[in-house]
Amino acid sequence: EAKKYKNSVRLFVPLMQEGYLNRVNVEQMLRKALAKHEIYMVYQPQIDNNGAIYGVEALVRWQNEELGLVPPDKFIPIAEASGLMPELGHFIIHTTLQEMKTLQITLGVTFQTSLNISIKQFMEAHFFEKLIYEIDRAKLAHVSLCLEITESLFIEDIDYILPLLNKIHDMGLHISMDDFGTGYSSLSILRKLPIDELKIDKSFVDTILNDITAEKMVQNIITIGKNLDLYILAEGVETKEQEVILKNLGCDRFQGYFYAKPLAYDTLKAFFETHTIA
Ligand code: C2E
Ligand code: CA
Ligand code: CA
Ligand code: CA
């Protein structure tokens, strides 16, 4: 997947820069993408301290004939700006829950599934009701789901966000703070949030071996997280050396190319069949 991905990033970005593509073109292509089955999900395994898989993170992909594989951080903002996100978000949630339910039945195992929820999605009318409807429809246990949210959520109305997050958490879903340390973070807000996990951003993991500041940042994040009794997940782990230092610093969950790339359904199934499941 990664190889194809690199090529398409090269294709997509110059096309946009050269003005061959403008936002309107891309928006029109995106509008048709769902109906044309160009959008699909991939899943990246998440690994615990003992090297066992305990979950997956769902990541969306858009494969277009002309554009190649468009990165999600390019097309999600377009979907959001053009009002397509409710439909795309529904597709993501529905597809992920159905596929991961099917996989769990097929393999006779249970594991956690994490969904990325953008701030715009979280603020959509009836987001919560629609989410619960899809979970019940897939007959998945609430505790087997995790929502990955980002700090940017708290730029929005905290009096709306906090009760809703509490409601979601009270129903048994897990909540993870994604990209932690990269944005606006208020420690006093963090204490009030019903979160279960801090996800250390890849940018820290990338530099941890040769940048003492990154290592200190990670150490501080872990100290904060442990004080709040949270799981600490490191994302973007690519080497054994990174894993060793992150483990020594106290990380208890890991995700990255060192273990597995984001995998399409069949490859994910094969991965589960050949690895230890927590
Ligand atoms: P994120 O949530 O921080 O996701 C982590 C990104 O790092 C993913 O990129 C993943 O493929 C990549 N990654 C994981 N391990 C490694 C590694 O070891 N090395 C390298 N080089 N990369 C690694 P991706 O899939 O392109 O997603 C980018 C961003 O797009 C995500 O960042 C997330 O913010 C957003 N996104 C992706 N899928 C969804 C979705 O279904 N819904 C929403 N709302 N956002 C999504
Ligand atoms: Ca994420
Ligand atoms: Ca990240
Ligand atoms: Ca992100």
XYZ file of C-alpha atoms and ligand atoms in Angstrom:
327
model
C 0.000 0.000 0.000
C 2.710 2.488 0.991
C 4.440 2.296 -2.393
C 1.280 3.029 -4.334
C 0.560 5.755 -1.847
C 3.877 7.566 -2.361
C 3.364 7.644 -6.133
C -0.107 9.017 -5.845
C 0.909 11.737 -3.426
C 3.427 12.761 -6.077
C 0.678 12.729 -8.693
C -2.011 14.510 -6.717
C 0.005 17.400 -5.301
C 1.682 18.577 -8.574
C -1.617 18.297 -10.416
C -3.146 20.610 -7.867
C -0.194 22.987 -7.908
C -0.157 23.187 -11.695
C -3.744 24.325 -11.572
C -4.863 21.339 -13.641
C -6.987 20.512 -10.658
C -8.833 23.033 -8.648
C -10.932 22.527 -5.621
C -14.100 22.394 -7.694
C -12.780 19.565 -9.918
C -11.725 17.541 -6.907
C -14.987 18.250 -5.153
C -16.960 16.992 -8.149
C -14.835 13.852 -8.322
C -15.289 13.307 -4.600
C -19.034 13.780 -4.922
C -19.138 10.772 -7.276
C -16.504 8.741 -5.451
C -18.792 6.929 -3.026
C -21.219 5.813 -5.722
C -18.302 4.688 -7.889
C -16.849 2.633 -5.002
C -13.601 4.559 -5.055
C -13.633 4.987 -1.297
C -12.674 2.134 1.012
C -11.224 1.439 4.424
C -7.859 0.078 5.513
C -6.980 -1.001 9.043
C -3.696 -0.676 10.910
C -3.035 -3.189 13.713
C -2.363 -1.877 17.225
C 0.037 -3.833 19.411
C 0.262 -4.193 23.190
C 3.304 -4.477 25.468
C 3.581 -8.219 24.861
C 3.588 -7.864 21.087
C -0.021 -9.089 20.729
C -2.624 -7.340 18.523
C -5.378 -5.820 20.626
C -7.007 -3.555 18.056
C -7.015 -1.737 14.727
C -7.299 1.875 13.612
C -9.596 2.423 10.628
C -8.177 4.764 7.960
C -10.068 5.900 4.877
C -8.710 5.728 1.306
C -9.773 7.323 -1.961
C -8.508 5.685 -5.143
C -9.392 7.686 -8.248
C -8.424 6.805 -11.791
C -7.109 10.248 -12.640
C -5.855 11.390 -9.262
C -4.385 8.139 -8.009
C -4.631 7.431 -4.297
C -5.520 10.732 -2.685
C -4.330 11.123 0.940
C -7.134 11.482 3.516
C -5.680 14.631 5.005
C -6.155 16.163 1.534
C -9.704 15.017 0.749
C -11.331 15.080 4.185
C -10.980 18.880 4.438
C -12.538 19.133 0.954
C -15.404 16.879 2.003
C -15.916 18.989 5.098
C -15.844 22.309 3.246
C -18.284 21.097 0.605
C -20.859 19.517 2.881
C -19.997 15.944 1.879
C -18.665 14.899 5.260
C -21.910 13.627 6.809
C -22.276 11.170 3.925
C -18.586 10.230 3.875
C -18.505 9.955 7.664
C -21.516 7.669 7.592
C -19.835 5.482 4.973
C -16.661 5.282 7.094
C -18.487 4.322 10.270
C -20.893 1.889 8.596
C -18.216 0.141 6.512
C -15.731 -0.118 9.360
C -18.215 -1.554 11.847
C -19.637 -4.061 9.371
C -16.204 -5.223 8.168
C -14.702 -5.511 11.636
C -17.786 -7.348 12.913
C -17.521 -9.793 10.000
C -13.823 -10.307 10.653
C -14.392 -10.976 14.354
C -17.083 -13.542 13.598
C -14.956 -15.171 10.889
C -11.930 -15.468 13.170
C -13.847 -16.097 16.387
C -12.017 -13.326 18.221
C -12.777 -9.887 19.618
C -10.626 -6.787 19.331
C -10.953 -3.025 19.590
C -11.711 -0.856 16.559
C -10.673 2.816 16.574
C -12.379 5.417 14.394
C -10.991 8.859 13.619
C -13.641 11.487 14.250
C -12.920 14.999 12.994
C -14.141 18.000 14.893
C -16.667 18.770 12.123
C -18.073 15.242 12.333
C -18.360 15.440 16.083
C -20.289 18.705 15.789
C -22.744 17.348 13.170
C -26.388 17.223 14.166
C -27.295 13.744 15.503
C -23.700 12.492 15.269
C -24.126 10.555 18.503
C -27.505 9.007 17.632
C -26.256 7.911 14.214
C -23.122 6.398 15.723
C -25.049 4.375 18.305
C -27.507 3.255 15.624
C -24.639 1.886 13.485
C -22.988 0.167 16.461
C -26.239 -1.548 17.428
C -26.904 -2.465 13.808
C -23.493 -4.180 13.599
C -24.192 -5.834 16.992
C -20.829 -4.743 18.336
C -20.128 -4.261 22.028
C -19.696 -0.594 22.927
C -16.465 -1.432 24.762
C -14.920 -2.762 21.564
C -14.987 0.710 20.015
C -12.723 3.680 20.438
C -13.108 7.204 19.052
C -9.928 9.094 18.207
C -10.452 12.805 18.700
C -7.944 15.667 18.583
C -7.178 18.598 20.790
C -8.674 20.927 18.170
C -12.063 19.744 19.417
C -11.655 21.985 22.433
C -11.488 25.135 20.397
C -15.202 24.445 19.929
C -17.885 24.939 22.518
C -16.701 22.960 25.524
C -20.191 23.145 27.089
C -21.515 21.156 24.124
C -18.505 18.850 23.663
C -17.920 17.755 27.236
C -21.410 16.441 28.082
C -21.536 14.610 24.743
C -18.123 13.040 25.287
C -19.213 11.996 28.784
C -22.379 10.438 27.376
C -20.375 8.479 24.804
C -17.888 7.355 27.449
C -20.641 6.395 29.894
C -22.105 4.114 27.233
C -18.858 2.161 27.304
C -16.999 3.491 24.268
C -13.332 4.342 24.687
C -11.910 7.727 23.787
C -8.372 8.424 22.603
C -6.663 11.802 22.324
C -4.982 11.686 18.907
C -1.899 13.667 17.789
C -1.273 14.554 21.398
C 1.302 17.278 21.977
C 1.023 18.847 18.531
C -1.780 21.282 19.129
C -3.393 23.467 21.659
C -3.441 21.498 24.861
C -4.607 22.712 28.159
C -3.693 20.379 30.970
C -6.649 21.607 32.992
C -9.033 20.550 30.191
C -7.291 17.200 29.855
C -8.080 16.436 33.490
C -11.801 16.982 32.935
C -12.023 14.802 29.841
C -13.362 11.247 29.866
C -10.408 9.824 27.937
C -8.752 6.424 28.140
C -5.687 6.866 25.970
C -3.137 9.429 24.801
C -1.752 8.892 21.341
C 1.766 10.281 20.918
C 2.053 11.841 17.478
C 4.331 10.322 14.865
C 6.348 13.556 14.656
C 7.770 12.866 18.149
C 8.432 9.211 17.368
C 10.211 10.179 14.113
C 12.810 12.240 15.938
C 13.026 10.471 19.281
C 16.345 8.719 18.576
C 18.289 11.817 17.573
C 16.534 14.710 19.255
C 16.778 14.983 23.029
C 13.944 17.558 23.045
C 11.594 15.047 21.397
C 12.596 12.436 23.951
C 11.911 14.858 26.795
C 8.548 15.792 25.292
C 7.589 12.138 25.074
C 8.731 11.588 28.650
C 6.557 14.512 29.785
C 3.537 13.283 27.824
C 3.904 9.845 29.370
C 4.217 11.308 32.880
C 1.040 13.354 32.357
C -0.798 10.378 30.896
C 0.254 7.992 33.667
C -0.790 10.514 36.325
C -4.231 10.566 34.726
C -4.227 6.762 34.539
C -4.336 6.648 30.734
C -2.949 4.181 28.226
C -0.104 5.645 26.193
C 0.049 4.669 22.522
C 2.976 5.621 20.281
C 2.078 5.958 16.593
C 4.382 5.857 13.583
C 6.832 3.352 15.095
C 9.070 2.195 12.243
C 12.072 0.591 13.937
C 12.990 -1.725 16.787
C 15.190 1.032 18.257
C 12.197 3.359 18.484
C 10.156 0.626 20.155
C 12.890 -0.026 22.728
C 13.196 3.604 23.794
C 9.409 4.122 23.824
C 8.961 1.006 25.961
C 11.664 2.212 28.350
C 9.915 5.565 28.635
C 6.667 3.780 29.556
C 4.555 3.444 26.409
C 2.181 0.519 26.618
C 0.684 0.466 23.119
C 2.326 0.685 19.700
C 1.339 1.234 16.101
C 3.402 1.733 12.961
C 5.050 0.230 9.916
C 7.417 -1.727 12.201
C 4.419 -3.959 13.041
C 2.131 -3.483 10.048
C 1.045 -0.929 7.497
C -2.635 -0.052 7.151
C -4.110 -3.205 5.560
C -7.112 -3.904 3.375
C -9.605 -6.467 4.713
C -8.078 -9.664 3.277
C -4.528 -8.765 4.262
C -5.698 -7.791 7.726
C -7.427 -11.154 8.070
C -4.182 -12.935 7.106
C -2.281 -10.784 9.612
C -4.641 -11.783 12.431
C -4.332 -15.437 11.416
C -0.545 -15.372 11.743
C -0.101 -13.205 14.844
C -0.909 -13.441 18.530
C -4.158 -11.743 19.498
C -4.471 -10.209 22.971
P -3.696 10.108 12.029
O -4.978 9.757 12.674
O -2.660 10.747 12.882
O -3.173 8.742 11.362
C -1.843 8.313 11.340
C -1.264 8.381 9.933
O 0.063 7.871 9.947
C -2.002 7.539 8.911
O -1.903 8.250 7.678
C -1.187 6.262 8.844
O -1.330 5.566 7.616
C 0.204 6.816 9.010
N 1.147 5.884 9.598
C 0.928 4.934 10.541
N 2.073 4.312 10.878
C 3.053 4.871 10.132
C 4.473 4.657 10.042
O 5.062 3.828 10.734
N 5.157 5.436 9.155
C 4.541 6.391 8.389
N 5.294 7.096 7.536
N 3.206 6.616 8.464
C 2.470 5.874 9.330
P -3.177 8.409 6.719
O -3.911 7.107 6.663
O -2.688 9.031 5.466
O -4.090 9.423 7.490
C -3.731 10.767 7.669
C -4.714 11.486 8.551
O -5.984 11.566 7.903
C -4.971 10.760 9.869
O -3.942 11.089 10.783
C -6.323 11.306 10.240
O -6.198 12.561 10.870
C -6.996 11.484 8.881
N -7.889 10.331 8.607
C -7.572 9.139 8.067
N -8.657 8.335 7.985
C -9.691 9.040 8.517
C -11.097 8.762 8.723
O -11.624 7.676 8.454
N -11.847 9.766 9.287
C -11.297 10.965 9.648
N -12.103 11.879 10.217
N -9.985 11.250 9.482
C -9.195 10.303 8.919
Ca -5.737 8.609 14.365
Ca -0.871 11.679 14.010
Ca -4.611 13.402 12.759
